[in-house]
Amino acid sequence: MTANGLRAGLIGLGSMGRHHARVLAGLDGVRLVGVVDPMGDKNGWAQGAPVLSTVEELISLGIDYAVVACPTALHEEVGLKLAEAGVGALIEKPVADTVEGARRLVEAFESRGLVAGVGHIERCNPALRSLRTRLESGELGDVFQVVTRRQGPFPHRIADVGVVKDLATHDIDLTAWVTGQEYRSIAAHTVHKSGRPHEDMVSAIGQLSDGTMVNHLVNWLSPLKERFTSVTGEKGCFIADTLTADLTFYSNAAVATEWEALRAFRGVSEGDMVRYAIPKREPLLVEHELFRDAVLGKSDDICTLRQGLRTVEVAAAVLESAADGVTVRLDNSGGAA
């Protein structure tokens, strides 16, 4: 760190890297001093920062931390180089493409006392941040079920992983994060319809450590783009639309009804609906601000590598379940039992 703030680097100028470059270039207290991409910067996305060919060149510039936005298969190799050089890292999700690789990254950074995090950006979505706060304050009472749907067309930026590691990891992490619970078991089915080597649709059902049921439907085969999270509990249901960052609450009815057909129903019935007015800041900017503050020792509100590891472990369990046709149980640390 210099008098001008933290010195940051970026590795990868692809579909996510260019957005990281934009945010880093305007981030208070941070200077983007170099970008690594062997393909160069033919689109001008580096925001004027020097474009380098290797991670070693970036490290030699004396950076305080780096954002790793290269293909998932390279996360482990790049992360280990940064850790060995004593450089902190914000690694795009998933933290690694294998459980073993994620564990090696956790060990490398934790053993050196370095600040490192994973870019699970849904944690910075305004609707989900508000939802988590409301769940923590008990506004829903006991939580019964979390349901997520994440659907849309195939993202052409993806070539090295399937829909489970690319998209379902969002839902796995946000579910554990908003509820404060770990996955206890998972059962899943996948399909391959697009001719690519990896799965392009998954349906999973699981249970969290407190007994909460979870359901995830994820695909990149749909012309409909949807980012839906619902949390149902004893006092009603929260619905978060993370595309629009809207959060809505549907309460259980508190008023008696004289309609005989409804009165005969012994469960809950429809009550008030509230759509909350919440500040809608760009999630990627919030993610960078939180990580910057963590590097400065001002905050610890980031997705840690160890939490990112747990998400990779659950994703691996989803794929194991789909391949073997069994329910996979996970131990207390998140790994398959």
Short mmCIF file of C-alpha atoms in Angstrom, two decimals:
data_model
loop_
_atom_site.label_atom_id
_atom_site.label_comp_id
_atom_site.label_asym_id
_atom_site.label_seq_id
_atom_site.Cartn_x
_atom_site.Cartn_y
_atom_site.Cartn_z
CA MET A 1 0.00 0.00 0.00
CA THR A 2 1.21 3.49 -0.87
CA ALA A 3 0.09 7.00 0.00
CA ASN A 4 -2.18 6.76 -3.02
CA GLY A 5 -3.97 3.69 -1.65
CA LEU A 6 -3.92 -0.02 -2.30
CA ARG A 7 -2.21 -1.31 -5.44
CA ALA A 8 -4.47 -3.80 -7.18
CA GLY A 9 -3.97 -6.08 -10.17
CA LEU A 10 -6.38 -7.99 -12.38
CA ILE A 11 -5.89 -11.37 -14.04
CA GLY A 12 -8.21 -11.94 -16.99
CA LEU A 13 -9.97 -9.47 -19.30
CA GLY A 14 -12.89 -11.63 -20.36
CA SER A 15 -16.61 -11.13 -19.84
CA MET A 16 -16.20 -10.68 -16.07
CA GLY A 17 -12.68 -9.28 -16.07
CA ARG A 18 -13.67 -6.22 -18.06
CA HIS A 19 -16.27 -5.34 -15.44
CA HIS A 20 -13.74 -5.84 -12.66
CA ALA A 21 -11.38 -3.50 -14.51
CA ARG A 22 -14.06 -0.83 -14.79
CA VAL A 23 -14.89 -0.99 -11.08
CA LEU A 24 -11.25 -1.16 -9.95
CA ALA A 25 -10.35 1.86 -12.07
CA GLY A 26 -12.89 4.00 -10.19
CA LEU A 27 -12.67 2.43 -6.72
CA ASP A 28 -11.86 4.86 -3.93
CA GLY A 29 -8.58 4.08 -2.19
CA VAL A 30 -7.42 1.65 -4.89
CA ARG A 31 -5.18 1.96 -7.95
CA LEU A 32 -5.39 -0.54 -10.79
CA VAL A 33 -1.69 -0.88 -11.63
CA GLY A 34 -1.66 -3.81 -14.04
CA VAL A 35 -3.74 -6.36 -15.92
CA VAL A 36 -2.70 -9.83 -17.07
CA ASP A 37 -4.15 -11.31 -20.24
CA PRO A 38 -2.07 -13.27 -22.77
CA MET A 39 -4.53 -12.19 -25.48
CA GLY A 40 -3.82 -8.50 -24.85
CA ASP A 41 -6.47 -5.78 -24.68
CA LYS A 42 -7.90 -5.53 -28.17
CA ASN A 43 -11.17 -4.11 -26.81
CA GLY A 44 -9.66 -1.41 -24.60
CA TRP A 45 -11.07 -2.86 -21.39
CA ALA A 46 -7.96 -2.38 -19.23
CA GLN A 47 -8.89 1.21 -18.36
CA GLY A 48 -5.43 2.44 -19.32
CA ALA A 49 -3.56 0.07 -17.03
CA PRO A 50 -0.50 -1.77 -18.42
CA VAL A 51 -1.42 -5.12 -19.96
CA LEU A 52 1.01 -7.90 -19.07
CA SER A 53 1.51 -11.47 -20.21
CA THR A 54 2.21 -13.30 -16.95
CA VAL A 55 1.19 -13.33 -13.31
CA GLU A 56 4.85 -13.02 -12.36
CA GLU A 57 5.08 -9.68 -14.17
CA LEU A 58 2.05 -8.42 -12.24
CA ILE A 59 3.49 -9.53 -8.90
CA SER A 60 6.73 -7.71 -9.69
CA LEU A 61 4.79 -4.43 -9.77
CA GLY A 62 4.35 -4.68 -5.99
CA ILE A 63 0.60 -5.24 -5.75
CA ASP A 64 -1.35 -5.54 -2.49
CA TYR A 65 -3.99 -7.82 -3.95
CA ALA A 66 -5.24 -9.21 -7.25
CA VAL A 67 -8.61 -10.08 -8.72
CA VAL A 68 -8.57 -13.48 -10.41
CA ALA A 69 -11.04 -13.52 -13.31
CA CYS A 70 -9.38 -16.07 -15.60
CA PRO A 71 -11.04 -19.41 -16.58
CA THR A 72 -11.99 -21.58 -13.59
CA ALA A 73 -9.48 -24.29 -14.51
CA LEU A 74 -6.65 -21.77 -13.93
CA HIS A 75 -7.82 -20.46 -10.55
CA GLU A 76 -5.70 -22.87 -8.51
CA GLU A 77 -2.48 -22.28 -10.45
CA VAL A 78 -2.86 -18.49 -10.39
CA GLY A 79 -4.02 -18.37 -6.78
CA LEU A 80 -1.09 -20.42 -5.54
CA LYS A 81 1.36 -18.07 -7.28
CA LEU A 82 -0.26 -15.08 -5.58
CA ALA A 83 -0.25 -16.76 -2.17
CA GLU A 84 3.41 -17.74 -2.48
CA ALA A 85 4.22 -14.09 -3.25
CA GLY A 86 2.27 -12.88 -0.21
CA VAL A 87 -0.44 -11.23 -2.31
CA GLY A 88 -4.11 -11.29 -1.30
CA ALA A 89 -6.72 -12.37 -3.83
CA LEU A 90 -10.36 -11.98 -4.75
CA ILE A 91 -11.04 -15.09 -6.85
CA GLU A 92 -14.08 -15.33 -9.09
CA LYS A 93 -16.48 -18.13 -8.28
CA PRO A 94 -16.20 -21.04 -8.13
CA VAL A 95 -12.96 -20.78 -6.20
CA ALA A 96 -11.57 -23.81 -8.06
CA ASP A 97 -12.80 -26.50 -10.43
CA THR A 98 -12.11 -29.34 -7.97
CA VAL A 99 -12.55 -29.85 -4.26
CA GLU A 100 -8.88 -30.74 -3.90
CA GLY A 101 -7.83 -27.57 -5.70
CA ALA A 102 -10.07 -25.45 -3.50
CA ARG A 103 -8.59 -27.04 -0.39
CA ARG A 104 -5.05 -26.29 -1.58
CA LEU A 105 -6.00 -22.65 -2.11
CA VAL A 106 -7.52 -22.40 1.37
CA GLU A 107 -4.35 -23.82 2.92
CA ALA A 108 -2.05 -21.59 0.86
CA PHE A 109 -3.74 -18.34 1.84
CA GLU A 110 -4.75 -19.22 5.41
CA SER A 111 -1.28 -20.52 6.33
CA ARG A 112 0.21 -17.18 5.32
CA GLY A 113 -2.46 -15.07 7.01
CA LEU A 114 -3.46 -13.45 3.71
CA VAL A 115 -6.84 -11.88 2.99
CA ALA A 116 -8.57 -13.85 0.25
CA GLY A 117 -12.16 -14.15 -0.86
CA VAL A 118 -14.45 -15.58 -3.52
CA GLY A 119 -16.59 -13.49 -5.85
CA HIS A 120 -19.99 -14.94 -4.99
CA ILE A 121 -21.61 -11.75 -6.13
CA GLU A 122 -25.17 -12.68 -5.15
CA ARG A 123 -24.13 -11.90 -1.57
CA CYS A 124 -23.94 -8.27 -2.71
CA ASN A 125 -27.33 -8.20 -4.43
CA PRO A 126 -29.50 -5.62 -2.62
CA ALA A 127 -32.52 -7.93 -2.45
CA LEU A 128 -30.56 -10.80 -0.89
CA ARG A 129 -28.69 -8.57 1.55
CA SER A 130 -32.03 -7.21 2.76
CA LEU A 131 -33.48 -10.73 2.91
CA ARG A 132 -30.58 -12.01 5.01
CA THR A 133 -30.93 -9.14 7.47
CA ARG A 134 -34.66 -9.79 7.81
CA LEU A 135 -34.15 -13.50 8.38
CA GLU A 136 -31.50 -12.79 11.01
CA SER A 137 -33.90 -10.48 12.84
CA GLY A 138 -36.57 -13.20 12.91
CA GLU A 139 -39.11 -11.53 10.63
CA LEU A 140 -40.01 -14.89 9.07
CA GLY A 141 -39.84 -17.00 12.22
CA ASP A 142 -38.75 -20.59 11.64
CA VAL A 143 -37.58 -21.18 8.06
CA PHE A 144 -39.15 -24.17 6.30
CA GLN A 145 -37.93 -24.07 2.71
CA VAL A 146 -35.64 -22.25 0.27
CA VAL A 147 -36.41 -22.52 -3.46
CA THR A 148 -34.23 -21.09 -6.23
CA ARG A 149 -34.66 -20.96 -9.99
CA ARG A 150 -31.84 -19.77 -12.23
CA GLN A 151 -32.64 -20.13 -15.91
CA GLY A 152 -31.59 -18.54 -19.17
CA PRO A 153 -29.89 -19.01 -22.53
CA PHE A 154 -26.43 -20.55 -22.81
CA PRO A 155 -23.69 -18.06 -21.85
CA HIS A 156 -21.11 -18.33 -24.65
CA ARG A 157 -18.37 -17.19 -22.26
CA ILE A 158 -18.48 -20.66 -20.63
CA ALA A 159 -16.50 -23.58 -22.05
CA ASP A 160 -14.71 -25.31 -19.18
CA VAL A 161 -17.49 -26.19 -16.70
CA GLY A 162 -21.14 -27.20 -16.71
CA VAL A 163 -24.21 -25.53 -15.30
CA VAL A 164 -23.63 -26.91 -11.79
CA LYS A 165 -20.25 -25.27 -11.26
CA ASP A 166 -21.02 -22.13 -13.25
CA LEU A 167 -24.56 -21.28 -12.13
CA ALA A 168 -25.73 -23.61 -9.36
CA THR A 169 -22.80 -22.50 -7.19
CA HIS A 170 -24.54 -19.11 -6.98
CA ASP A 171 -27.62 -20.72 -5.47
CA ILE A 172 -25.70 -23.08 -3.20
CA ASP A 173 -23.73 -20.21 -1.70
CA LEU A 174 -26.63 -17.77 -1.37
CA THR A 175 -28.82 -20.40 0.28
CA ALA A 176 -26.22 -21.20 2.94
CA TRP A 177 -25.44 -17.50 3.37
CA VAL A 178 -28.95 -16.11 3.78
CA THR A 179 -29.98 -18.90 6.16
CA GLY A 180 -26.71 -19.21 8.07
CA GLN A 181 -26.90 -23.00 7.67
CA GLU A 182 -24.80 -25.75 6.09
CA TYR A 183 -25.97 -28.38 3.60
CA ARG A 184 -26.63 -31.76 5.23
CA SER A 185 -27.67 -33.77 2.15
CA ILE A 186 -28.33 -33.33 -1.56
CA ALA A 187 -29.98 -35.38 -4.33
CA ALA A 188 -29.90 -34.30 -7.96
CA HIS A 189 -30.60 -35.11 -11.59
CA THR A 190 -28.79 -33.59 -14.56
CA VAL A 191 -29.39 -33.66 -18.31
CA HIS A 192 -27.20 -33.09 -21.37
CA LYS A 193 -29.26 -31.66 -24.23
CA SER A 194 -27.00 -29.20 -26.03
CA GLY A 195 -24.24 -31.54 -27.22
CA ARG A 196 -21.60 -30.01 -24.97
CA PRO A 197 -19.41 -32.20 -22.74
CA HIS A 198 -20.90 -30.82 -19.51
CA GLU A 199 -24.40 -30.90 -18.05
CA ASP A 200 -26.70 -28.03 -18.99
CA MET A 201 -29.61 -28.57 -16.60
CA VAL A 202 -29.84 -29.66 -12.98
CA SER A 203 -32.66 -30.18 -10.52
CA ALA A 204 -31.65 -30.72 -6.91
CA ILE A 205 -33.35 -31.16 -3.57
CA GLY A 206 -31.53 -31.04 -0.26
CA GLN A 207 -31.68 -30.42 3.45
CA LEU A 208 -29.80 -27.89 5.57
CA SER A 209 -28.34 -28.48 9.02
CA ASP A 210 -31.46 -27.10 10.76
CA GLY A 211 -33.82 -29.27 8.69
CA THR A 212 -34.76 -26.60 6.14
CA MET A 213 -35.66 -28.07 2.75
CA VAL A 214 -33.94 -26.63 -0.33
CA ASN A 215 -34.84 -26.95 -4.01
CA HIS A 216 -32.70 -25.72 -6.91
CA LEU A 217 -33.63 -25.64 -10.61
CA VAL A 218 -30.82 -24.38 -12.83
CA ASN A 219 -30.35 -24.48 -16.58
CA TRP A 220 -28.98 -22.59 -19.55
CA LEU A 221 -31.48 -24.09 -22.01
CA SER A 222 -34.31 -21.60 -21.50
CA PRO A 223 -35.14 -18.46 -23.50
CA LEU A 224 -36.61 -17.13 -20.26
CA LYS A 225 -34.05 -15.48 -18.00
CA GLU A 226 -35.01 -15.94 -14.37
CA ARG A 227 -33.26 -15.37 -11.05
CA PHE A 228 -35.73 -16.35 -8.36
CA THR A 229 -35.26 -17.08 -4.66
CA SER A 230 -38.10 -17.78 -2.24
CA VAL A 231 -37.83 -18.44 1.48
CA THR A 232 -40.93 -19.81 3.20
CA GLY A 233 -41.37 -19.85 6.96
CA GLU A 234 -43.90 -19.77 9.75
CA LYS A 235 -44.89 -16.12 9.17
CA GLY A 236 -45.06 -16.11 5.37
CA CYS A 237 -42.80 -16.06 2.33
CA PHE A 238 -40.06 -13.78 1.00
CA ILE A 239 -39.53 -13.58 -2.78
CA ALA A 240 -36.28 -12.11 -4.10
CA ASP A 241 -35.84 -11.30 -7.80
CA THR A 242 -32.12 -10.74 -8.18
CA LEU A 243 -32.45 -9.53 -11.78
CA THR A 244 -34.41 -6.48 -10.61
CA ALA A 245 -33.13 -6.53 -6.99
CA ASP A 246 -36.71 -6.54 -5.71
CA LEU A 247 -37.74 -8.14 -2.41
CA THR A 248 -41.38 -8.91 -1.65
CA PHE A 249 -42.98 -10.36 1.46
CA TYR A 250 -46.23 -12.35 1.42
CA SER A 251 -47.57 -12.69 4.95
CA ASN A 252 -49.84 -15.34 6.33
CA ALA A 253 -53.40 -14.06 6.80
CA ALA A 254 -54.14 -12.54 10.20
CA VAL A 255 -57.80 -11.76 9.43
CA ALA A 256 -60.57 -14.34 9.78
CA THR A 257 -62.56 -15.09 6.62
CA GLU A 258 -66.29 -15.72 6.29
CA TRP A 259 -65.87 -17.52 2.96
CA GLU A 260 -66.71 -21.09 3.83
CA ALA A 261 -64.55 -22.68 1.12
CA LEU A 262 -61.47 -20.86 2.41
CA ARG A 263 -62.36 -21.31 6.05
CA ALA A 264 -62.32 -25.06 5.51
CA PHE A 265 -58.66 -24.90 4.51
CA ARG A 266 -56.57 -25.85 7.55
CA GLY A 267 -53.23 -24.38 6.50
CA VAL A 268 -52.25 -20.73 6.00
CA SER A 269 -54.02 -18.33 3.68
CA GLU A 270 -53.08 -15.16 1.84
CA GLY A 271 -52.35 -12.05 3.86
CA ASP A 272 -50.71 -8.72 3.10
CA MET A 273 -48.08 -8.29 0.40
CA VAL A 274 -45.24 -5.80 0.82
CA ARG A 275 -42.60 -4.86 -1.77
CA TYR A 276 -39.72 -3.23 0.04
CA ALA A 277 -38.04 -0.04 -1.13
CA ILE A 278 -34.33 -0.79 -0.80
CA PRO A 279 -31.23 1.04 -2.08
CA LYS A 280 -30.02 -0.60 -5.30
CA ARG A 281 -26.27 -0.21 -5.63
CA GLU A 282 -24.28 -2.18 -8.20
CA PRO A 283 -23.44 -5.56 -6.62
CA LEU A 284 -19.95 -5.71 -8.19
CA LEU A 285 -19.06 -2.30 -6.73
CA VAL A 286 -20.28 -3.42 -3.31
CA GLU A 287 -18.22 -6.62 -3.61
CA HIS A 288 -15.08 -4.62 -4.36
CA GLU A 289 -15.70 -2.16 -1.54
CA LEU A 290 -16.13 -5.00 0.94
CA PHE A 291 -12.96 -6.72 -0.24
CA ARG A 292 -10.96 -3.49 -0.16
CA ASP A 293 -12.13 -2.89 3.40
CA ALA A 294 -11.17 -6.46 4.34
CA VAL A 295 -7.65 -5.93 2.98
CA LEU A 296 -7.46 -2.74 5.05
CA GLY A 297 -8.64 -4.63 8.15
CA LYS A 298 -11.85 -2.59 8.40
CA SER A 299 -14.35 -5.38 7.72
CA ASP A 300 -14.68 -9.13 7.34
CA ASP A 301 -17.93 -9.14 5.35
CA ILE A 302 -16.62 -11.19 2.43
CA CYS A 303 -17.07 -14.73 1.17
CA THR A 304 -13.97 -16.44 2.51
CA LEU A 305 -12.04 -19.12 0.65
CA ARG A 306 -13.21 -21.66 3.21
CA GLN A 307 -16.84 -20.76 2.50
CA GLY A 308 -16.07 -20.96 -1.21
CA LEU A 309 -14.60 -24.42 -0.61
CA ARG A 310 -17.84 -25.56 1.02
CA THR A 311 -19.78 -24.43 -2.05
CA VAL A 312 -17.45 -26.43 -4.31
CA GLU A 313 -17.92 -29.46 -2.04
CA VAL A 314 -21.70 -29.21 -2.31
CA ALA A 315 -21.48 -28.76 -6.09
CA ALA A 316 -19.32 -31.88 -6.27
CA ALA A 317 -21.95 -33.72 -4.21
CA VAL A 318 -24.64 -32.58 -6.68
CA LEU A 319 -22.67 -34.08 -9.57
CA GLU A 320 -21.94 -37.26 -7.58
CA SER A 321 -25.63 -37.66 -6.78
CA ALA A 322 -26.65 -37.18 -10.40
CA ALA A 323 -24.01 -39.64 -11.65
CA ASP A 324 -24.74 -42.38 -9.10
CA GLY A 325 -28.47 -41.87 -8.56
CA VAL A 326 -28.11 -41.58 -4.78
CA THR A 327 -28.62 -39.01 -2.05
CA VAL A 328 -25.23 -37.71 -0.92
CA ARG A 329 -24.81 -36.80 2.74
CA LEU A 330 -22.35 -34.10 3.73
CA ASP A 331 -20.38 -33.86 6.93
CA ASN A 332 -20.37 -30.81 9.21
CA SER A 333 -17.58 -29.11 7.24
CA GLY A 334 -19.57 -29.34 3.99
CA GLY A 335 -17.66 -32.26 2.48
CA ALA A 336 -19.29 -35.49 1.36
CA ALA A 337 -19.50 -37.99 4.19
#
